[in-house]
Tab-separated table of C-alpha atoms in Angstrom:
chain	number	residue	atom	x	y	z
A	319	UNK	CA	30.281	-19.978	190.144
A	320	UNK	CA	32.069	-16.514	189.382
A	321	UNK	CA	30.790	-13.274	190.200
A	322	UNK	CA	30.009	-11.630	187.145
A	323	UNK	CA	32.252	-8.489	186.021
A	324	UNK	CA	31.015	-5.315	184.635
A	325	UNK	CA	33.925	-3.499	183.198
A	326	UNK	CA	33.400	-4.059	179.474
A	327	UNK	CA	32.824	-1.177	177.267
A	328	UNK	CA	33.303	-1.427	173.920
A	329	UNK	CA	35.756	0.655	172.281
A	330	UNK	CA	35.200	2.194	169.288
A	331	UNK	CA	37.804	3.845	166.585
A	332	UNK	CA	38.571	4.804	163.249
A	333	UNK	CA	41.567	2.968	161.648
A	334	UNK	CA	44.186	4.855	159.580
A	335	UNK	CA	44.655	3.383	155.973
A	336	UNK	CA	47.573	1.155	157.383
A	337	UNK	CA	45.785	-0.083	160.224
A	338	UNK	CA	42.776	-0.801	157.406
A	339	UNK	CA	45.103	-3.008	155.762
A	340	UNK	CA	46.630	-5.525	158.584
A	341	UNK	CA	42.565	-5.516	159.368
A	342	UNK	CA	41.935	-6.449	156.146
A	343	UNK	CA	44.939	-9.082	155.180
A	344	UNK	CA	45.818	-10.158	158.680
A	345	UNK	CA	42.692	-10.198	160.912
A	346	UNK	CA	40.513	-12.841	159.442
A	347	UNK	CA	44.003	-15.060	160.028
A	348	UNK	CA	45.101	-14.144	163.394
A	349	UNK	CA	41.771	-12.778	164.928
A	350	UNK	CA	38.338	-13.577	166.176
A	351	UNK	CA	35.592	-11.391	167.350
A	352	UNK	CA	33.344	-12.196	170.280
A	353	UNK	CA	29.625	-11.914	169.640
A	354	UNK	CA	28.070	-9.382	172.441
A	355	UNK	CA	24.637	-8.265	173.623
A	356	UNK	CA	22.191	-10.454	175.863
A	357	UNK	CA	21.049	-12.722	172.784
A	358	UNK	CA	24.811	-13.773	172.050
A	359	UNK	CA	25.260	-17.236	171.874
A	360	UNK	CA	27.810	-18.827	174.379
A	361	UNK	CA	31.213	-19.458	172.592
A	362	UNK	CA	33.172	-23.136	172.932
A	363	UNK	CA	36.488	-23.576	174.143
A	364	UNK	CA	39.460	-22.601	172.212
A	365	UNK	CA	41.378	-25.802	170.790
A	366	UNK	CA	44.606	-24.031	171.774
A	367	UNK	CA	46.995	-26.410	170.161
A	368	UNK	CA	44.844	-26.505	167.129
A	369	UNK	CA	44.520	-22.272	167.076
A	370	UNK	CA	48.527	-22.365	167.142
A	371	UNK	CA	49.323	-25.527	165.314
A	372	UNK	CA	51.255	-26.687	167.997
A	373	UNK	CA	51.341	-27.662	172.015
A	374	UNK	CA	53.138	-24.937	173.957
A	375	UNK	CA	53.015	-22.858	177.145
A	376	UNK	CA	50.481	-20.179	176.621
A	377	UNK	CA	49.304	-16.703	178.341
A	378	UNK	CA	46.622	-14.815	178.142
A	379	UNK	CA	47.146	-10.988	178.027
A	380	UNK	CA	44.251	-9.007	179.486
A	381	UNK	CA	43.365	-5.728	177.619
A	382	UNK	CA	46.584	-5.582	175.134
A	383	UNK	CA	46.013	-1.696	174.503
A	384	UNK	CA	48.286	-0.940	171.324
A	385	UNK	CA	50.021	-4.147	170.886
A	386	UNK	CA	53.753	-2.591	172.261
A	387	UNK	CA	54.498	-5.131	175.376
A	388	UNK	CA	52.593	-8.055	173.948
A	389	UNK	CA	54.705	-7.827	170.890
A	390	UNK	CA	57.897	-7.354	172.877
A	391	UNK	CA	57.260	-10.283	175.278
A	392	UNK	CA	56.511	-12.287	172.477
A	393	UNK	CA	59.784	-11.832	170.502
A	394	UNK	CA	61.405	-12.529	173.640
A	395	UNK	CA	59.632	-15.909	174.066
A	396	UNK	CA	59.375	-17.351	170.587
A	397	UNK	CA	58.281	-20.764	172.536
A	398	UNK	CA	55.158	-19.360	174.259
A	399	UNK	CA	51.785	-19.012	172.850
A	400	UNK	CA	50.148	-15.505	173.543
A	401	UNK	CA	46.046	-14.809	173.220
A	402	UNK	CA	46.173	-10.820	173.323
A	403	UNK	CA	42.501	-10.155	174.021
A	404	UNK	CA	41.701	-6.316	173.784
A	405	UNK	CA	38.261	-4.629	172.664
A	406	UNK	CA	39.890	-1.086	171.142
A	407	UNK	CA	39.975	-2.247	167.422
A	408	UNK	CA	42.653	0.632	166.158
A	409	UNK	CA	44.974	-1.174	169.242
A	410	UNK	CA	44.441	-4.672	167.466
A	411	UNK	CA	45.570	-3.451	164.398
A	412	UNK	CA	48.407	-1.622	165.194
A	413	UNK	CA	49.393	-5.121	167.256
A	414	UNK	CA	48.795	-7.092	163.781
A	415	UNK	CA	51.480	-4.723	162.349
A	416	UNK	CA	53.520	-5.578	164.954
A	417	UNK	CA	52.985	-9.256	164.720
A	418	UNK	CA	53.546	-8.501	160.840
A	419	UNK	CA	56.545	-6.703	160.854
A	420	UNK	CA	58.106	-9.209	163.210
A	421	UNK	CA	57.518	-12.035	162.227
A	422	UNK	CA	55.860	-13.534	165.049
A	423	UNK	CA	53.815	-16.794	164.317
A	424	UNK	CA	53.302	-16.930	168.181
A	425	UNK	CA	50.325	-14.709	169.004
A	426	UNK	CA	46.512	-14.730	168.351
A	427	UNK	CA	43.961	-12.279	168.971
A	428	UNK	CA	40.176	-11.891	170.376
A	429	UNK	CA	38.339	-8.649	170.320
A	430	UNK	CA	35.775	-8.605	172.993
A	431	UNK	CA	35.003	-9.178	176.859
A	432	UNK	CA	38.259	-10.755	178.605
A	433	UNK	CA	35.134	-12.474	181.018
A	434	UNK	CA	33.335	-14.154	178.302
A	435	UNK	CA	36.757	-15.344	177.336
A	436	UNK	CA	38.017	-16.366	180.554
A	437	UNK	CA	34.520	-17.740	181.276
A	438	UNK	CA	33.422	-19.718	178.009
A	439	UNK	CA	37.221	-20.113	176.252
A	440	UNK	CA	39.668	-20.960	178.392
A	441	UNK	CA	39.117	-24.228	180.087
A	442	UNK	CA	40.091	-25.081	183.767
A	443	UNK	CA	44.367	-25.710	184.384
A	444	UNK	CA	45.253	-24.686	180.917
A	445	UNK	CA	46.952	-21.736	180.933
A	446	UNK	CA	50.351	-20.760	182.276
A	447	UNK	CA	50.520	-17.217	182.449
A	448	UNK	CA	47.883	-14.307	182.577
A	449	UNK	CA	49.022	-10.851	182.397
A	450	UNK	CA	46.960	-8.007	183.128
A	451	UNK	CA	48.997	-4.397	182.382
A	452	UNK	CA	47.418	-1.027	183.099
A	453	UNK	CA	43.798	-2.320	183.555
A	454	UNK	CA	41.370	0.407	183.323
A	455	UNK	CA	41.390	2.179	187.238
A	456	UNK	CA	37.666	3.462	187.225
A	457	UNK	CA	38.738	5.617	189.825
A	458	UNK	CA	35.287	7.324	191.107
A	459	UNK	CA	33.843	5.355	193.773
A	460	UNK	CA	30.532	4.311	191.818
A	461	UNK	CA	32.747	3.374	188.728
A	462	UNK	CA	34.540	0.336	191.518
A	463	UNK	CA	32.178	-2.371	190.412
A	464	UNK	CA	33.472	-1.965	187.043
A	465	UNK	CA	36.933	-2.499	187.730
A	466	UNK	CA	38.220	-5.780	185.974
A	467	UNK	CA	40.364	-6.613	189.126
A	468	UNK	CA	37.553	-8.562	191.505
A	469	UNK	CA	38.094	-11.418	194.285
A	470	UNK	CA	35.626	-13.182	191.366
A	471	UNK	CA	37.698	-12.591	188.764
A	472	UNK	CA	41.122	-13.527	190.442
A	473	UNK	CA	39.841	-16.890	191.339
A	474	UNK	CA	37.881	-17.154	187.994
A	475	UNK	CA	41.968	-16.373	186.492
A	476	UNK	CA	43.354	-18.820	189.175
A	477	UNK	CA	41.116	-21.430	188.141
A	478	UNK	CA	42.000	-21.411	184.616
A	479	UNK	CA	46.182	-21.876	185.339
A	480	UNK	CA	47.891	-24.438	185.696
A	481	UNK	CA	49.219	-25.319	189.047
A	482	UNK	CA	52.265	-23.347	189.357
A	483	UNK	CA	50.919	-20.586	186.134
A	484	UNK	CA	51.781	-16.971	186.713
A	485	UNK	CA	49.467	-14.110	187.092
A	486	UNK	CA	51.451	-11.051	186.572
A	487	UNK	CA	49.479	-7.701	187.386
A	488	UNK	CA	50.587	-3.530	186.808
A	489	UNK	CA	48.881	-0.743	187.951
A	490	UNK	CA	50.322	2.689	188.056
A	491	UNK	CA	47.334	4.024	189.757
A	492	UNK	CA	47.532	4.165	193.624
A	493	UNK	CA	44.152	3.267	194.568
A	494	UNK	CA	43.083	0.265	192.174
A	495	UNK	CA	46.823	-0.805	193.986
A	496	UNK	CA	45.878	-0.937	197.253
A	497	UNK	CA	42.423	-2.451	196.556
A	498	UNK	CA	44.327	-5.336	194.314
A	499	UNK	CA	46.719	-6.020	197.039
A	500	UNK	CA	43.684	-6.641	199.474
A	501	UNK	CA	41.604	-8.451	196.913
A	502	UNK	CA	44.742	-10.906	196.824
A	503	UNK	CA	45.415	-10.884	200.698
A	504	UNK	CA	41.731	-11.991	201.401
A	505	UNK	CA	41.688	-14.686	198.983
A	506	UNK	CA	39.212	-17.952	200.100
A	507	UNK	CA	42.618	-20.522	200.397
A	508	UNK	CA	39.386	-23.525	200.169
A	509	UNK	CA	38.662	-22.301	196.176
A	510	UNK	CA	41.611	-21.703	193.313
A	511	UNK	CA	43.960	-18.986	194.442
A	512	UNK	CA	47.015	-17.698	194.050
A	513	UNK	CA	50.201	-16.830	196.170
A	514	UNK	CA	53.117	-14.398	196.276
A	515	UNK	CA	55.763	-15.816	193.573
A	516	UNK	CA	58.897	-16.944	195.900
A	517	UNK	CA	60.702	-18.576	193.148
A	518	UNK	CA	61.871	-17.909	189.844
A	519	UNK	CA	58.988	-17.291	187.103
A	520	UNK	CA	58.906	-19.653	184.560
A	521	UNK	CA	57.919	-16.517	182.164
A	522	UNK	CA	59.375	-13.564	181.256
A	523	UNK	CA	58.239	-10.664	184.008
A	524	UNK	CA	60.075	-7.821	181.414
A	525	UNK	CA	57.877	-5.390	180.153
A	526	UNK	CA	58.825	-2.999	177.840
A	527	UNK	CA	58.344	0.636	178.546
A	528	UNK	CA	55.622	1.984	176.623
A	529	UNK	CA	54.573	5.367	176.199
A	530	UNK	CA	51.591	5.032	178.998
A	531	UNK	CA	54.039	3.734	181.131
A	532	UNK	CA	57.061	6.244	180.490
A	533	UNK	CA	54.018	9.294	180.816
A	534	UNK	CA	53.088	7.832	184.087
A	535	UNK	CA	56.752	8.196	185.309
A	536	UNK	CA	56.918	11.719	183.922
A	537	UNK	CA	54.158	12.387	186.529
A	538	UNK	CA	55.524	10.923	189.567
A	539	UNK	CA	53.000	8.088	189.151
A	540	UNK	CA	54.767	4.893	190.671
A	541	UNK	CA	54.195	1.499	188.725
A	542	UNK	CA	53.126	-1.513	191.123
A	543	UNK	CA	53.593	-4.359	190.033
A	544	UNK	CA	51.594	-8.106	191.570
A	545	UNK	CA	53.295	-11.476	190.797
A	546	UNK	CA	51.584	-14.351	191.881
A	547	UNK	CA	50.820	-18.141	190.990
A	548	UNK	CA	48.941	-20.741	191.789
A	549	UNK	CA	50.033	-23.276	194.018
A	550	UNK	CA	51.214	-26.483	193.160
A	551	UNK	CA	48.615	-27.858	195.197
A	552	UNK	CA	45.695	-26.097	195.945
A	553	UNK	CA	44.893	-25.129	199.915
């Protein structure tokens, strides 16, 4: 039904001894690892409620890097349930310090392919928010295919919100801009899609400043940012 995406590349790194531990204490708590490789066996749908202990709003955060805005959104929005689904391990477990040393009972994480999650883990109309920040660019031509931003993947992402869910989207890099904005200005209105956000957002759109983002500035490199949601009714 979905075009499949070819962006993931698994990241590896070595933890420091601090990072070790929140692995070690934290992780087999708050995390889950995605089986890869052609033999993997296809994964069943996340009992959300179940993974949380409790019914809430919930967003999925595309490619969480080192943990800094998902932990900040998620202090600010004690009521929503966050899946932070990133493949650099080192970034997970500097996020589980985060979640650690604040507290946060409001945020789970995956390590693998945001696809295979969006695909096998996430049913249809469940989510309310999906946030993708700083996606990798790819920016040479032949890399394009592997950009996560697709007109598959948007209404794969579009499919799985609720009507009236928020897809909330930052680049800093010029070209992967442009080629979002025309992704989501040639959207097929007859299949899930989303539209320009006209009203207020029924989640937080502040996002910290992290160190990526504050470099970026440094460098004259303008942030762009894509809010959209899906329509209350679909065409």
């Amino acid at each position: 039904m979905f075009p499949r995406v070819t962006s993931f590349r698994f990241r590896r790194g070595t933890l420091t001894p601090g990072q070790q531990r929140n692995w070690d204490t934290l992780w087999p708590q708050l995390g889950q690892d995605l089986e890869i490789g052609r033999d993997r066996i296809p994964q069943p749908q996340l009992d959300i409620a179940g993974l949380f202990g409790r019914e809430a709003p919930t967003v999925l955060e595309v490619g969480s890097g080192t943990g800094v805005s998902t932990a900040a959104m998620a202090t600010d929005e004690p009521g929503v349930n966050t899946i932070a689904v990133e493949v650099y391990k080192p970034g997970l477990a500097q996020l589980l310090g985060l979640i650690d040393r604040g507290g946060l009972t409001n945020v789970r994480l995956i390590r693998g392919d945001a696809m295979v999650v969006l695909t096998e883990l996430i049913a249809p109309g469940t989510l309310d928010g999906v946030r993708v920040f700083f996606p990798d660019p790819w920016p040479k031509s032949r890399h394009h295919k592997r950009r996560f931003l697709q007109s598959g993947t948007i209404e794969l992402i579009a499919d799985r919100l609720r009507p009236g869910g928020i897809l909330h989207i930052a680049t800093d890099h010029a070209d992967y801009a442009v080629w979002i904005a025309e992704i989501l200005a040639t959207q097929d209105r007859d299949r899930p899609h989303v539209i320009p956000l006209t009203t207020d957002s029924p989640l937080s759109l502040t996002r910290p400043t992290t160190k990526f983002e504050g470099r970026a500035e440094r460098e004259g490199r303008r942030v762009n940012e894509f809010v959209y949601t899906r329509p209350l009714e679909d065409g």
